[in-house]
Short mmCIF file of C-alpha atoms and ligand atoms in Angstrom, two decimals:
data_model
loop_
_atom_site.label_atom_id
_atom_site.label_comp_id
_atom_site.label_asym_id
_atom_site.label_seq_id
_atom_site.Cartn_x
_atom_site.Cartn_y
_atom_site.Cartn_z
CA MET A 20 13.45 -28.58 5.27
CA ARG A 21 11.52 -27.26 2.32
CA ARG A 22 11.65 -23.90 3.94
CA ARG A 23 15.55 -24.04 3.89
CA ARG A 24 15.63 -25.01 0.29
CA PHE A 25 13.62 -21.97 -0.64
CA LEU A 26 15.90 -19.63 1.40
CA ALA A 27 18.87 -21.14 -0.34
CA LEU A 28 17.21 -20.54 -3.81
CA GLY A 29 16.98 -16.81 -2.84
CA ALA A 30 20.59 -16.69 -1.89
CA ALA A 31 21.55 -18.58 -5.22
CA ALA A 32 19.77 -15.77 -7.14
CA GLY A 33 22.54 -13.54 -5.75
CA VAL A 34 20.48 -11.83 -3.17
CA ALA A 35 22.33 -11.06 0.04
CA ALA A 36 20.64 -9.88 3.20
CA VAL A 37 20.91 -6.27 3.22
CA PRO A 38 19.77 -4.20 6.24
CA GLY A 39 16.88 -2.24 4.60
CA VAL A 40 16.31 0.23 7.39
CA ALA A 41 19.78 1.35 7.25
CA THR A 42 19.80 1.76 3.46
CA ALA A 43 16.36 3.70 3.89
CA THR A 44 18.51 6.52 5.51
CA ALA A 45 20.82 6.96 2.56
CA SER A 46 23.77 9.37 2.84
CA ALA A 47 23.12 12.86 1.66
CA ALA A 48 25.24 12.24 -1.33
CA THR A 49 22.85 9.66 -2.71
CA ARG A 50 19.85 12.02 -2.16
CA SER A 51 20.90 14.71 -4.50
CA PRO A 52 17.44 15.21 -6.32
CA ARG A 53 15.99 15.95 -2.83
CA LEU A 54 18.84 18.17 -1.71
CA LEU A 55 18.20 20.67 -4.62
CA ALA A 56 14.51 21.03 -3.35
CA ASP A 57 15.62 21.24 0.32
CA PRO A 58 17.94 24.39 0.66
CA SER A 59 16.49 25.74 3.95
CA ALA A 60 18.81 26.58 6.76
CA ALA A 61 16.93 24.13 9.01
CA GLY A 62 17.54 21.57 6.44
CA ALA A 63 13.78 20.81 6.34
CA SER A 64 11.70 21.88 3.21
CA ASP A 65 8.01 22.18 2.79
CA SER A 66 7.83 18.90 0.92
CA LEU A 67 5.39 16.35 2.14
CA ARG A 68 8.16 14.03 3.03
CA ASP A 69 10.14 16.44 5.08
CA LEU A 70 7.17 17.94 6.97
CA ALA A 71 5.94 14.30 7.83
CA ALA A 72 9.55 13.40 8.98
CA ARG A 73 9.39 15.92 11.74
CA ILE A 74 6.69 13.80 13.41
CA GLY A 75 8.21 10.45 12.36
CA LEU A 76 5.51 9.83 9.61
CA ARG A 77 6.26 8.56 6.15
CA VAL A 78 4.44 9.78 3.08
CA GLY A 79 4.26 7.44 0.24
CA THR A 80 2.81 6.61 -3.23
CA ALA A 81 2.22 3.80 -5.40
CA VAL A 82 4.78 3.90 -8.50
CA ILE A 83 4.86 2.65 -11.95
CA PRO A 84 8.69 1.93 -12.44
CA PHE A 85 8.29 2.65 -16.17
CA ASP A 86 7.50 6.31 -15.34
CA LEU A 87 10.89 6.69 -13.75
CA ASP A 88 12.11 7.40 -17.22
CA THR A 89 10.23 10.73 -17.10
CA PRO A 90 12.36 13.25 -15.31
CA ALA A 91 9.57 15.47 -14.00
CA TYR A 92 7.86 12.15 -12.47
CA ALA A 93 11.04 11.07 -10.91
CA ALA A 94 11.79 14.60 -9.39
CA VAL A 95 8.35 14.70 -7.74
CA LEU A 96 8.63 11.02 -6.47
CA ALA A 97 12.03 11.90 -5.07
CA ASN A 98 11.09 15.13 -3.68
CA GLN A 99 7.82 14.61 -2.14
CA PHE A 100 7.75 11.18 -0.91
CA SER A 101 9.47 8.84 1.58
CA VAL A 102 7.99 5.42 0.91
CA VAL A 103 7.35 3.76 -2.45
CA THR A 104 4.82 0.86 -3.34
CA PRO A 105 5.06 -1.01 -6.62
CA GLY A 106 1.63 -0.59 -8.02
CA ASN A 107 1.92 -3.90 -9.94
CA GLU A 108 5.50 -5.05 -10.16
CA MET A 109 5.89 -7.27 -6.98
CA LYS A 110 2.28 -9.25 -7.68
CA TRP A 111 2.75 -12.80 -8.67
CA GLN A 112 1.55 -12.35 -12.31
CA VAL A 113 4.31 -9.89 -12.93
CA VAL A 114 7.25 -11.53 -10.95
CA GLU A 115 6.62 -15.22 -12.28
CA PRO A 116 4.84 -14.84 -15.75
CA ALA A 117 5.62 -18.55 -16.57
CA GLN A 118 6.36 -21.27 -13.88
CA GLY A 119 9.86 -20.93 -12.69
CA GLN A 120 10.57 -17.93 -15.00
CA PHE A 121 11.05 -14.74 -12.98
CA ASP A 122 10.94 -11.06 -13.93
CA TRP A 123 12.18 -8.71 -11.22
CA SER A 124 13.14 -5.99 -13.44
CA GLY A 125 10.33 -3.44 -12.37
CA ALA A 126 10.65 -4.35 -8.76
CA ASP A 127 14.36 -4.17 -8.77
CA ARG A 128 14.30 -1.00 -10.49
CA LEU A 129 12.01 0.56 -7.87
CA VAL A 130 13.76 -0.91 -4.79
CA SER A 131 17.03 0.54 -6.09
CA PHE A 132 15.45 4.13 -6.86
CA ALA A 133 14.11 3.98 -3.34
CA GLU A 134 17.44 3.26 -1.86
CA GLN A 135 19.11 6.08 -3.78
CA HIS A 136 16.69 8.48 -2.60
CA GLY A 137 16.39 7.62 1.04
CA GLN A 138 12.84 6.08 0.63
CA ARG A 139 11.50 2.85 2.10
CA VAL A 140 9.50 0.24 0.41
CA ARG A 141 6.11 -1.11 1.02
CA GLY A 142 5.93 -4.70 -0.62
CA HIS A 143 2.68 -5.32 -2.31
CA THR A 144 1.27 -8.00 -2.44
CA LEU A 145 1.89 -11.83 -1.60
CA LEU A 146 -1.52 -13.49 -1.13
CA TRP A 147 -4.37 -12.01 -3.30
CA HIS A 148 -7.01 -13.45 -5.45
CA ASN A 149 -6.28 -10.98 -8.23
CA GLN A 150 -3.29 -10.65 -10.66
CA LEU A 151 -2.11 -14.25 -10.24
CA PRO A 152 -0.27 -15.90 -13.19
CA ASP A 153 -2.23 -17.72 -15.77
CA TRP A 154 -0.37 -20.94 -15.37
CA LEU A 155 -1.44 -20.88 -11.70
CA THR A 156 -5.07 -20.23 -12.17
CA THR A 157 -5.38 -22.60 -15.26
CA GLY A 158 -3.50 -25.28 -13.54
CA VAL A 159 -5.82 -25.12 -10.45
CA ALA A 160 -8.86 -24.90 -12.80
CA ASN A 161 -8.00 -28.10 -14.86
CA GLY A 162 -6.90 -30.04 -12.02
CA THR A 163 -3.08 -30.26 -12.88
CA ILE A 164 -2.40 -28.26 -9.57
CA SER A 165 -3.81 -30.03 -6.67
CA ASN A 166 -4.69 -28.05 -3.48
CA SER A 167 -1.63 -29.43 -1.73
CA GLN A 168 0.60 -28.44 -4.61
CA LEU A 169 -0.98 -25.11 -4.38
CA MET A 170 -0.10 -24.59 -0.85
CA ASP A 171 3.40 -25.51 -1.59
CA LEU A 172 3.42 -23.01 -4.64
CA LEU A 173 2.25 -20.37 -2.36
CA GLU A 174 4.95 -21.20 0.18
CA GLN A 175 7.56 -21.07 -2.47
CA HIS A 176 6.38 -17.78 -3.85
CA ILE A 177 6.58 -16.16 -0.38
CA PHE A 178 9.98 -17.35 0.33
CA THR A 179 11.40 -16.68 -3.30
CA GLU A 180 10.03 -13.09 -3.41
CA MET A 181 10.66 -12.13 0.16
CA GLY A 182 13.90 -13.83 0.06
CA ARG A 183 15.00 -11.66 -2.79
CA TYR A 184 14.28 -8.42 -1.08
CA ARG A 185 15.01 -9.66 2.54
CA GLY A 186 16.05 -6.71 4.70
CA ARG A 187 15.12 -4.05 2.07
CA ILE A 188 11.32 -4.04 2.50
CA TRP A 189 9.71 -1.88 5.36
CA GLN A 190 6.30 -3.11 5.23
CA TRP A 191 4.87 -6.16 3.32
CA ASP A 192 1.27 -6.40 2.37
CA VAL A 193 1.09 -10.10 3.01
CA ALA A 194 -2.62 -10.65 2.59
CA ASN A 195 -5.01 -8.44 0.68
CA GLU A 196 -8.78 -8.00 0.33
CA PHE A 197 -10.15 -11.15 2.02
CA PHE A 198 -13.29 -9.86 3.57
CA THR A 199 -16.66 -9.47 2.16
CA ASP A 200 -18.47 -6.11 1.61
CA SER A 201 -21.79 -7.48 3.30
CA ASN A 202 -23.14 -6.75 6.70
CA PRO A 203 -22.22 -8.81 8.47
CA SER A 204 -18.87 -9.33 6.87
CA GLY A 205 -16.40 -12.00 7.11
CA ILE A 206 -13.69 -13.96 5.21
CA ASN A 207 -15.01 -14.59 1.72
CA PRO A 208 -15.65 -18.22 1.29
CA ASN A 209 -15.57 -17.90 -2.39
CA ASP A 210 -12.13 -16.21 -2.61
CA PHE A 211 -9.71 -18.24 -4.78
CA TRP A 212 -7.40 -18.85 -1.90
CA VAL A 213 -9.97 -19.64 0.74
CA SER A 214 -12.16 -21.84 -1.65
CA HIS A 215 -9.15 -24.04 -2.36
CA LEU A 216 -7.30 -24.02 0.85
CA GLY A 217 -9.55 -22.68 3.56
CA PRO A 218 -9.11 -19.62 5.74
CA ASP A 219 -6.07 -20.97 7.42
CA VAL A 220 -4.12 -20.05 4.40
CA ILE A 221 -3.98 -16.60 5.66
CA PRO A 222 -2.17 -17.21 8.95
CA ARG A 223 0.00 -19.78 7.22
CA ALA A 224 1.13 -16.98 4.76
CA PHE A 225 1.95 -14.64 7.72
CA ARG A 226 4.02 -17.25 9.32
CA TRP A 227 5.97 -18.09 6.34
CA ALA A 228 6.42 -14.34 5.57
CA HIS A 229 7.83 -13.79 8.92
CA GLN A 230 10.27 -16.64 8.65
CA ALA A 231 11.16 -15.29 5.24
CA ASP A 232 12.10 -11.75 6.14
CA PRO A 233 11.97 -11.61 10.06
CA GLY A 234 12.68 -7.72 10.02
CA ALA A 235 9.67 -6.85 7.81
CA LEU A 236 6.46 -5.41 9.23
CA LEU A 237 3.53 -7.72 8.07
CA PHE A 238 0.39 -6.05 7.23
CA TYR A 239 -3.28 -7.23 6.35
CA ASN A 240 -4.46 -4.74 3.75
CA ASP A 241 -8.04 -4.09 2.73
CA TYR A 242 -10.56 -1.43 1.64
CA ASN A 243 -13.41 0.14 3.39
CA ILE A 244 -12.24 -1.02 6.80
CA ALA A 245 -12.05 2.49 8.44
CA GLY A 246 -15.01 4.49 8.33
CA GLU A 247 -15.89 4.31 4.58
CA ASP A 248 -19.12 2.17 4.82
CA GLY A 249 -22.02 3.31 7.01
CA SER A 250 -22.31 0.12 8.98
CA ASN A 251 -18.75 -0.28 9.80
CA ALA A 252 -19.34 -3.95 9.34
CA LYS A 253 -16.23 -4.94 7.49
CA SER A 254 -14.18 -2.90 10.06
CA ASP A 255 -15.89 -5.02 12.82
CA ALA A 256 -15.12 -8.46 11.12
CA VAL A 257 -11.45 -7.51 10.32
CA TYR A 258 -10.89 -6.21 13.84
CA GLN A 259 -12.34 -9.59 15.45
CA TRP A 260 -10.20 -11.54 12.94
CA LEU A 261 -7.13 -9.71 13.89
CA GLN A 262 -7.91 -10.40 17.64
CA GLN A 263 -8.07 -14.04 16.76
CA MET A 264 -4.85 -14.03 14.83
CA LEU A 265 -2.97 -12.27 17.65
CA ASP A 266 -4.40 -14.71 20.23
CA GLN A 267 -3.07 -17.58 18.13
CA GLY A 268 0.37 -15.94 17.92
CA VAL A 269 0.21 -15.20 14.22
CA PRO A 270 2.80 -12.62 13.26
CA VAL A 271 0.47 -9.95 11.91
CA MET A 272 1.95 -6.50 12.75
CA GLY A 273 0.02 -4.11 10.90
CA VAL A 274 -3.33 -3.09 9.28
CA GLY A 275 -3.49 -1.20 6.05
CA ASN A 276 -6.54 0.76 5.14
CA GLN A 277 -6.45 1.32 1.54
CA GLY A 278 -8.47 4.57 1.36
CA HIS A 279 -10.06 4.54 -2.00
CA LEU A 280 -12.77 7.11 -1.75
CA ASP A 281 -15.30 8.60 -4.03
CA THR A 282 -16.86 12.05 -3.49
CA GLN A 283 -20.33 10.74 -4.35
CA PHE A 284 -20.33 8.30 -1.23
CA GLY A 285 -20.39 9.38 2.53
CA PHE A 286 -17.16 9.02 4.52
CA SER A 287 -16.55 9.70 8.05
CA GLY A 288 -13.08 10.99 9.07
CA GLU A 289 -14.12 10.74 12.67
CA ARG A 290 -14.95 7.07 12.29
CA MET A 291 -11.76 6.52 10.39
CA THR A 292 -9.74 7.89 13.31
CA GLN A 293 -11.77 5.49 15.82
CA ASP A 294 -11.28 2.58 13.57
CA LEU A 295 -7.49 3.09 13.21
CA GLN A 296 -7.16 3.65 16.91
CA ARG A 297 -9.18 0.55 17.71
CA TYR A 298 -6.67 -1.53 15.46
CA ALA A 299 -3.68 0.21 17.10
CA GLY A 300 -5.27 -0.77 20.58
CA LEU A 301 -4.49 -4.45 19.57
CA GLY A 302 -0.80 -3.36 19.48
CA LEU A 303 -0.78 -3.18 15.70
CA LYS A 304 0.78 -0.53 13.52
CA VAL A 305 -1.63 0.92 11.04
CA ALA A 306 -1.25 2.79 7.78
CA ILE A 307 -3.16 4.21 4.84
CA THR A 308 -1.91 2.32 1.93
CA GLU A 309 -3.58 3.42 -1.27
CA ALA A 310 -5.36 6.79 -0.98
CA ASP A 311 -7.11 8.38 -3.70
CA VAL A 312 -10.44 10.37 -3.90
CA ARG A 313 -12.26 9.99 -7.29
CA THR A 314 -15.01 12.15 -8.63
CA PHE A 315 -16.97 12.65 -12.07
CA VAL A 316 -15.00 14.28 -14.68
CA ASN A 317 -15.49 15.67 -18.26
CA ASN A 318 -13.25 13.08 -19.86
CA ALA A 319 -10.51 10.62 -18.97
CA THR A 320 -7.86 12.86 -20.61
CA ALA A 321 -8.19 16.28 -19.00
CA GLN A 322 -10.21 15.02 -15.94
CA VAL A 323 -11.87 18.10 -15.01
CA PRO A 324 -14.50 17.67 -12.48
CA THR A 325 -18.13 18.09 -13.67
CA ASP A 326 -19.38 19.33 -10.36
CA ASN A 327 -18.05 22.60 -9.10
CA LEU A 328 -18.22 21.37 -5.54
CA ALA A 329 -16.01 18.36 -6.23
CA VAL A 330 -12.82 20.57 -6.21
CA PHE A 331 -13.66 21.12 -2.70
CA ALA A 332 -14.84 17.70 -1.59
CA GLN A 333 -11.82 15.93 -3.17
CA PRO A 334 -9.27 17.64 -1.06
CA TYR A 335 -11.40 17.62 1.93
CA GLU A 336 -11.61 13.79 1.92
CA PHE A 337 -7.88 13.63 1.46
CA GLY A 338 -7.59 15.80 4.55
CA GLN A 339 -9.83 13.87 6.52
CA MET A 340 -7.73 10.73 5.88
CA MET A 341 -4.50 12.56 6.70
CA LYS A 342 -5.98 13.90 9.92
CA ALA A 343 -7.12 10.45 11.00
CA CYS A 344 -3.63 9.18 10.48
CA LEU A 345 -2.08 12.15 12.26
CA ALA A 346 -4.41 11.56 15.22
CA VAL A 347 -3.22 8.06 15.77
CA PRO A 348 0.42 7.55 16.71
CA ALA A 349 0.62 3.97 15.51
CA CYS A 350 -0.27 5.33 11.91
CA ILE A 351 3.24 5.14 10.41
CA SER A 352 2.68 5.89 6.83
CA PHE A 353 0.05 7.66 4.41
CA THR A 354 0.54 6.37 1.10
CA VAL A 355 -1.38 7.63 -2.08
CA TRP A 356 -2.22 5.30 -4.99
CA GLY A 357 -0.19 7.13 -7.55
CA PHE A 358 0.32 10.81 -7.31
CA GLY A 359 -0.69 12.23 -10.85
CA ASP A 360 -4.16 11.94 -12.54
CA ALA A 361 -2.49 10.76 -15.78
CA ASP A 362 -1.23 7.67 -14.06
CA SER A 363 -4.28 6.89 -12.00
CA TRP A 364 -5.95 3.48 -12.42
CA ILE A 365 -9.33 5.24 -11.82
CA PRO A 366 -10.41 6.34 -15.42
CA GLY A 367 -9.68 2.75 -16.56
CA PHE A 368 -11.94 1.10 -13.80
CA PHE A 369 -14.67 3.63 -13.16
CA THR A 370 -16.48 5.11 -16.20
CA GLY A 371 -16.65 8.70 -16.09
CA GLU A 372 -14.68 9.35 -13.00
CA GLY A 373 -11.10 10.60 -12.37
CA TYR A 374 -9.32 13.66 -10.81
CA ALA A 375 -8.36 11.19 -7.95
CA THR A 376 -4.85 12.15 -7.08
CA LEU A 377 -2.74 15.00 -5.66
CA TYR A 378 -1.39 16.33 -9.04
CA ASP A 379 -3.23 17.19 -12.28
CA VAL A 380 -2.70 15.38 -15.63
CA ASN A 381 0.19 17.79 -16.34
CA LEU A 382 1.82 17.09 -12.86
CA ASN A 383 0.89 20.36 -11.38
CA PRO A 384 -0.15 20.08 -7.67
CA LYS A 385 -3.74 20.25 -6.93
CA PRO A 386 -5.75 21.67 -3.83
CA ALA A 387 -5.46 18.21 -2.51
CA PHE A 388 -1.78 18.51 -2.31
CA SER A 389 -1.88 21.87 -0.66
CA GLU A 390 -4.43 20.37 1.86
CA LEU A 391 -2.05 17.49 2.95
CA GLN A 392 0.91 19.96 3.04
CA GLN A 393 -1.05 22.28 5.39
CA ASP A 394 -2.03 19.24 7.49
CA LEU A 395 1.58 18.30 7.85
CA ARG A 396 2.92 21.71 8.38
CA LEU A 397 0.50 22.21 11.23
CA ALA A 398 1.28 18.77 12.63
CA ALA A 399 4.96 19.50 12.32
CA THR A 400 5.31 22.95 13.74
CA GLY A 401 1.88 23.44 15.43
CA ALA A 402 0.03 26.70 15.12
CA PRO A 403 1.90 29.73 15.99
CA ARG A 404 0.87 31.26 19.31
CA ARG A 405 -1.44 34.28 19.18
CA VAL A 406 0.02 37.65 19.68
CA HIS A 407 -2.42 39.86 21.91
CA THR A 408 -0.63 43.07 21.94
O1 LIG B 12 -3.15 -0.05 -9.40
C1 LIG B 12 -3.35 -1.38 -9.82
C2 LIG B 12 -3.78 -1.51 -11.22
O2 LIG B 12 -2.70 -0.94 -12.17
C3 LIG B 12 -4.19 -2.74 -11.72
O3 LIG B 12 -4.59 -2.91 -13.02
C4 LIG B 12 -5.16 -3.35 -10.76
C5 LIG B 12 -5.63 -4.75 -11.05
O4 LIG B 12 -6.75 -5.16 -10.06
O5 LIG B 12 -4.71 -3.16 -9.31
C6 LIG B 12 -4.39 -1.98 -9.08
O6 LIG B 12 -4.00 -1.88 -7.56
C7 LIG B 12 -5.10 -2.43 -6.73
C8 LIG B 12 -4.18 -3.05 -5.50
O7 LIG B 12 -3.17 -3.84 -5.94
C9 LIG B 12 -5.01 -3.55 -4.47
N1 LIG B 12 -6.04 -2.55 -4.08
C10 LIG B 12 -6.86 -1.94 -5.19
C11 LIG B 12 -5.90 -1.42 -6.28
C12 LIG B 12 -6.68 -0.69 -7.32
O8 LIG B 12 -7.40 -1.64 -8.02
#
């Protein structure tokens, strides 16, 4: 009963069910920025999105909707990418800053940009310990929100947000970052949600999400779960948990490996391939969801690497991630976490680091861009045959 009420609330907010996949293949007339950069006779340009399209892959990026006001930013976004993820604008803290008061402005803007440019949307994220609204965390801390009310609020949140965008989101990151970084790894008992509601909150969220938008691909998303840590313990734990979830009929449909790398740490592209393949072996889709590769830089403004070798290591690691995705047919999207160094979250979070994206601070493509383009070109067309005479 309660579920129906929440669905009705979504409808009352004026949100009709729109077939999202259909809108994602918008007509040529609505894709004009791309057509300007897509003049070849074959109808396929050298953009990341067009090369990837030839093998059924989508290339995405996190977006800051405010940046759409900058024409150069909007042009790169439209020309190069076929999936968008709101970096922050679908998080609970942003969409419901005061209880019962909603701000969908950033998310709406991004979804409509995507639909106008033949892009799909990755929704991010419904169940996470971070970027929760103050009214929620304060209420839980001071006891005015009980655990059972917290569960109801989560259910309502999922139905409200997914109901609003029902049919227009390709993949949803339903649950984000629940596993510990220890060896062995497991669901973090100290996580905000798990400590209050127990680990069963995660499968519950997936079941609600499936009811709220039955057409959306529902993802579990985390970092260091495909080749990034030496032990692979976190990947093992996530894999076992996914097996359990699927055995219980929980509608988990995909695994997102974030792909936040740093040139100072080891990383195995081969292991990433194996881990993605292993998830795919469970019948799941896989995706790289937040790729970036950071390194030490001179300062946060110019973001010039301090180590000469970093300009080789950075594109190499991007290329290794792309090759892992390309090798696994179930890998349906490769998303970077912002495409320009000026917009990246890295300098604000990692002292002394930056240079983490595909474009420099002036929005010029870097070697990492060429690396991905070359990988995609080879994947799309194959190497030309040798001529021996
Ligand atoms: O890019 C996001 C940044 O603007 C926020 O300040 C930050 C808050 O934690 O979250 C960033 O995005 C995160 C994503 O939602 C989940 N994986 C890690 C990302 C980087 O922190």
